[in-house]
């Protein structure tokens, strides 16, 4: 199965394999797309829109997205080669923040 390239680059060497075949998402995108709804619902349940202000949310977002940025940049610049477990982990961190940020933005738009 192939998805549009705007969803994921789908490089086979960066995808987990199931029965010897690469999955339709790379490891990082898999982590992002799986954890975004989880981050949204956790934020909704714990009402993070009321607990934190904009600066705190941005700081947490920077901290949670930094590992993905460092991993991707160092790999792009050929300082080192990443692996799929690290890509998945950094994608999960960034996805949790993205889901929380979406909830925060929607909360601020509709309830402030």
PDB file of C-alpha atoms in Angstrom:
ATOM      1  CA  UNK A   1       0.000   0.000   0.000  1.00  0.00           C
ATOM      2  CA  UNK A   2       1.345   3.413  -0.920  1.00  0.00           C
ATOM      3  CA  UNK A   3       0.249   6.688   0.586  1.00  0.00           C
ATOM      4  CA  UNK A   4       0.761  10.106  -1.004  1.00  0.00           C
ATOM      5  CA  UNK A   5       4.310  11.381  -0.473  1.00  0.00           C
ATOM      6  CA  UNK A   6       3.024  14.367   1.538  1.00  0.00           C
ATOM      7  CA  UNK A   7       1.973  11.912   4.266  1.00  0.00           C
ATOM      8  CA  UNK A   8       5.306  10.034   4.437  1.00  0.00           C
ATOM      9  CA  UNK A   9       8.393   9.542   2.290  1.00  0.00           C
ATOM     10  CA  UNK A  10       8.004   5.737   2.647  1.00  0.00           C
ATOM     11  CA  UNK A  11      11.666   4.862   2.195  1.00  0.00           C
ATOM     12  CA  UNK A  12      11.749   1.077   2.678  1.00  0.00           C
ATOM     13  CA  UNK A  13      14.950   1.133   4.757  1.00  0.00           C
ATOM     14  CA  UNK A  14      13.267   3.480   7.258  1.00  0.00           C
ATOM     15  CA  UNK A  15      10.119   1.379   7.636  1.00  0.00           C
ATOM     16  CA  UNK A  16       9.436  -1.461  10.014  1.00  0.00           C
ATOM     17  CA  UNK A  17       8.882  -4.765   8.246  1.00  0.00           C
ATOM     18  CA  UNK A  18       5.919  -7.075   8.628  1.00  0.00           C
ATOM     19  CA  UNK A  19       6.362 -10.530   7.097  1.00  0.00           C
ATOM     20  CA  UNK A  20       9.409  -9.210   5.257  1.00  0.00           C
ATOM     21  CA  UNK A  21       7.524  -6.336   3.623  1.00  0.00           C
ATOM     22  CA  UNK A  22       7.995  -2.669   4.602  1.00  0.00           C
ATOM     23  CA  UNK A  23       5.053  -0.981   6.298  1.00  0.00           C
ATOM     24  CA  UNK A  24       3.293   1.862   4.495  1.00  0.00           C
ATOM     25  CA  UNK A  25       4.689   4.467   6.950  1.00  0.00           C
ATOM     26  CA  UNK A  26       8.270   5.052   8.014  1.00  0.00           C
ATOM     27  CA  UNK A  27       9.065   4.525  11.687  1.00  0.00           C
ATOM     28  CA  UNK A  28       9.045   8.256  12.540  1.00  0.00           C
ATOM     29  CA  UNK A  29       5.720   8.947  10.803  1.00  0.00           C
ATOM     30  CA  UNK A  30       4.234   5.847  12.422  1.00  0.00           C
ATOM     31  CA  UNK A  31       5.183   7.239  15.843  1.00  0.00           C
ATOM     32  CA  UNK A  32       3.826  10.678  14.955  1.00  0.00           C
ATOM     33  CA  UNK A  33       0.500   9.495  13.571  1.00  0.00           C
ATOM     34  CA  UNK A  34      -0.142   6.975  16.335  1.00  0.00           C
ATOM     35  CA  UNK A  35       0.701   9.314  19.204  1.00  0.00           C
ATOM     36  CA  UNK A  36      -1.057  12.476  17.976  1.00  0.00           C
ATOM     37  CA  UNK A  37      -4.563  11.263  18.886  1.00  0.00           C
ATOM     38  CA  UNK A  38      -3.218   9.893  22.177  1.00  0.00           C
ATOM     39  CA  UNK A  39      -1.691  13.296  22.995  1.00  0.00           C
ATOM     40  CA  UNK A  40      -4.950  15.001  22.052  1.00  0.00           C
ATOM     41  CA  UNK A  41      -7.083  12.749  24.260  1.00  0.00           C
ATOM     42  CA  UNK A  42      -4.663  12.903  27.202  1.00  0.00           C
ATOM     43  CA  UNK A  43      -4.687  16.681  26.920  1.00  0.00           C
ATOM     44  CA  UNK A  44      -8.473  16.640  26.733  1.00  0.00           C
ATOM     45  CA  UNK A  45      -8.830  14.321  29.744  1.00  0.00           C
ATOM     46  CA  UNK A  46      -6.368  16.275  31.914  1.00  0.00           C
ATOM     47  CA  UNK A  47      -7.499  19.631  30.476  1.00  0.00           C
ATOM     48  CA  UNK A  48      -4.019  20.904  29.699  1.00  0.00           C
ATOM     49  CA  UNK A  49      -5.535  23.965  28.052  1.00  0.00           C
ATOM     50  CA  UNK A  50      -6.260  25.327  31.519  1.00  0.00           C
ATOM     51  CA  UNK A  51      -3.124  24.070  33.258  1.00  0.00           C
ATOM     52  CA  UNK A  52      -0.509  25.745  31.056  1.00  0.00           C
ATOM     53  CA  UNK A  53      -0.053  29.090  29.372  1.00  0.00           C
ATOM     54  CA  UNK A  54       1.206  29.661  25.824  1.00  0.00           C
ATOM     55  CA  UNK A  55       4.866  30.047  26.802  1.00  0.00           C
ATOM     56  CA  UNK A  56       4.846  26.848  28.835  1.00  0.00           C
ATOM     57  CA  UNK A  57       3.234  24.915  25.963  1.00  0.00           C
ATOM     58  CA  UNK A  58       5.854  26.261  23.531  1.00  0.00           C
ATOM     59  CA  UNK A  59       8.690  25.319  25.881  1.00  0.00           C
ATOM     60  CA  UNK A  60       7.356  21.781  26.319  1.00  0.00           C
ATOM     61  CA  UNK A  61       6.880  21.538  22.558  1.00  0.00           C
ATOM     62  CA  UNK A  62      10.442  22.629  21.908  1.00  0.00           C
ATOM     63  CA  UNK A  63      11.742  20.059  24.395  1.00  0.00           C
ATOM     64  CA  UNK A  64       9.582  17.241  22.979  1.00  0.00           C
ATOM     65  CA  UNK A  65      10.383  18.013  19.320  1.00  0.00           C
ATOM     66  CA  UNK A  66      14.089  18.652  19.837  1.00  0.00           C
ATOM     67  CA  UNK A  67      15.116  14.958  19.832  1.00  0.00           C
ATOM     68  CA  UNK A  68      13.397  14.433  16.469  1.00  0.00           C
ATOM     69  CA  UNK A  69      15.036  17.548  15.034  1.00  0.00           C
ATOM     70  CA  UNK A  70      18.486  16.510  16.261  1.00  0.00           C
ATOM     71  CA  UNK A  71      18.048  12.933  15.039  1.00  0.00           C
ATOM     72  CA  UNK A  72      16.811  14.003  11.610  1.00  0.00           C
ATOM     73  CA  UNK A  73      19.374  16.764  11.163  1.00  0.00           C
ATOM     74  CA  UNK A  74      22.393  14.686  12.204  1.00  0.00           C
ATOM     75  CA  UNK A  75      21.243  11.933   9.875  1.00  0.00           C
ATOM     76  CA  UNK A  76      20.634  14.375   6.992  1.00  0.00           C
ATOM     77  CA  UNK A  77      24.110  15.874   7.443  1.00  0.00           C
ATOM     78  CA  UNK A  78      25.532  12.321   7.494  1.00  0.00           C
ATOM     79  CA  UNK A  79      27.063  12.668  10.958  1.00  0.00           C
ATOM     80  CA  UNK A  80      25.532   9.312  11.832  1.00  0.00           C
ATOM     81  CA  UNK A  81      22.849   6.854  10.759  1.00  0.00           C
ATOM     82  CA  UNK A  82      19.703   6.638  12.843  1.00  0.00           C
ATOM     83  CA  UNK A  83      17.724   3.447  13.447  1.00  0.00           C
ATOM     84  CA  UNK A  84      14.015   2.711  13.318  1.00  0.00           C
ATOM     85  CA  UNK A  85      13.554   2.373  17.089  1.00  0.00           C
ATOM     86  CA  UNK A  86      15.026   5.841  17.633  1.00  0.00           C
ATOM     87  CA  UNK A  87      12.932   7.249  14.784  1.00  0.00           C
ATOM     88  CA  UNK A  88       9.800   5.714  16.327  1.00  0.00           C
ATOM     89  CA  UNK A  89      10.625   7.108  19.790  1.00  0.00           C
ATOM     90  CA  UNK A  90      11.337  10.621  18.540  1.00  0.00           C
ATOM     91  CA  UNK A  91       8.168  10.497  16.425  1.00  0.00           C
ATOM     92  CA  UNK A  92       6.120   9.485  19.474  1.00  0.00           C
ATOM     93  CA  UNK A  93       7.497  12.377  21.532  1.00  0.00           C
ATOM     94  CA  UNK A  94       6.743  14.911  18.807  1.00  0.00           C
ATOM     95  CA  UNK A  95       3.320  13.379  18.125  1.00  0.00           C
ATOM     96  CA  UNK A  96       2.303  13.566  21.775  1.00  0.00           C
ATOM     97  CA  UNK A  97       3.141  17.251  21.756  1.00  0.00           C
ATOM     98  CA  UNK A  98       1.338  17.850  18.440  1.00  0.00           C
ATOM     99  CA  UNK A  99      -1.835  16.262  19.802  1.00  0.00           C
ATOM    100  CA  UNK A 100      -1.582  18.354  22.956  1.00  0.00           C
ATOM    101  CA  UNK A 101      -0.944  21.504  20.904  1.00  0.00           C
ATOM    102  CA  UNK A 102      -3.982  20.817  18.715  1.00  0.00           C
ATOM    103  CA  UNK A 103      -6.147  20.484  21.828  1.00  0.00           C
ATOM    104  CA  UNK A 104      -4.644  23.651  23.318  1.00  0.00           C
ATOM    105  CA  UNK A 105      -5.262  25.652  20.129  1.00  0.00           C
ATOM    106  CA  UNK A 106      -8.833  24.387  19.763  1.00  0.00           C
ATOM    107  CA  UNK A 107      -9.489  25.131  23.435  1.00  0.00           C
ATOM    108  CA  UNK A 108      -8.189  28.675  23.045  1.00  0.00           C
ATOM    109  CA  UNK A 109     -10.209  29.266  19.867  1.00  0.00           C
ATOM    110  CA  UNK A 110     -13.534  27.957  21.148  1.00  0.00           C
ATOM    111  CA  UNK A 111     -13.454  28.586  24.887  1.00  0.00           C
ATOM    112  CA  UNK A 112     -11.565  31.886  25.269  1.00  0.00           C
TER     113      UNK A 112
END
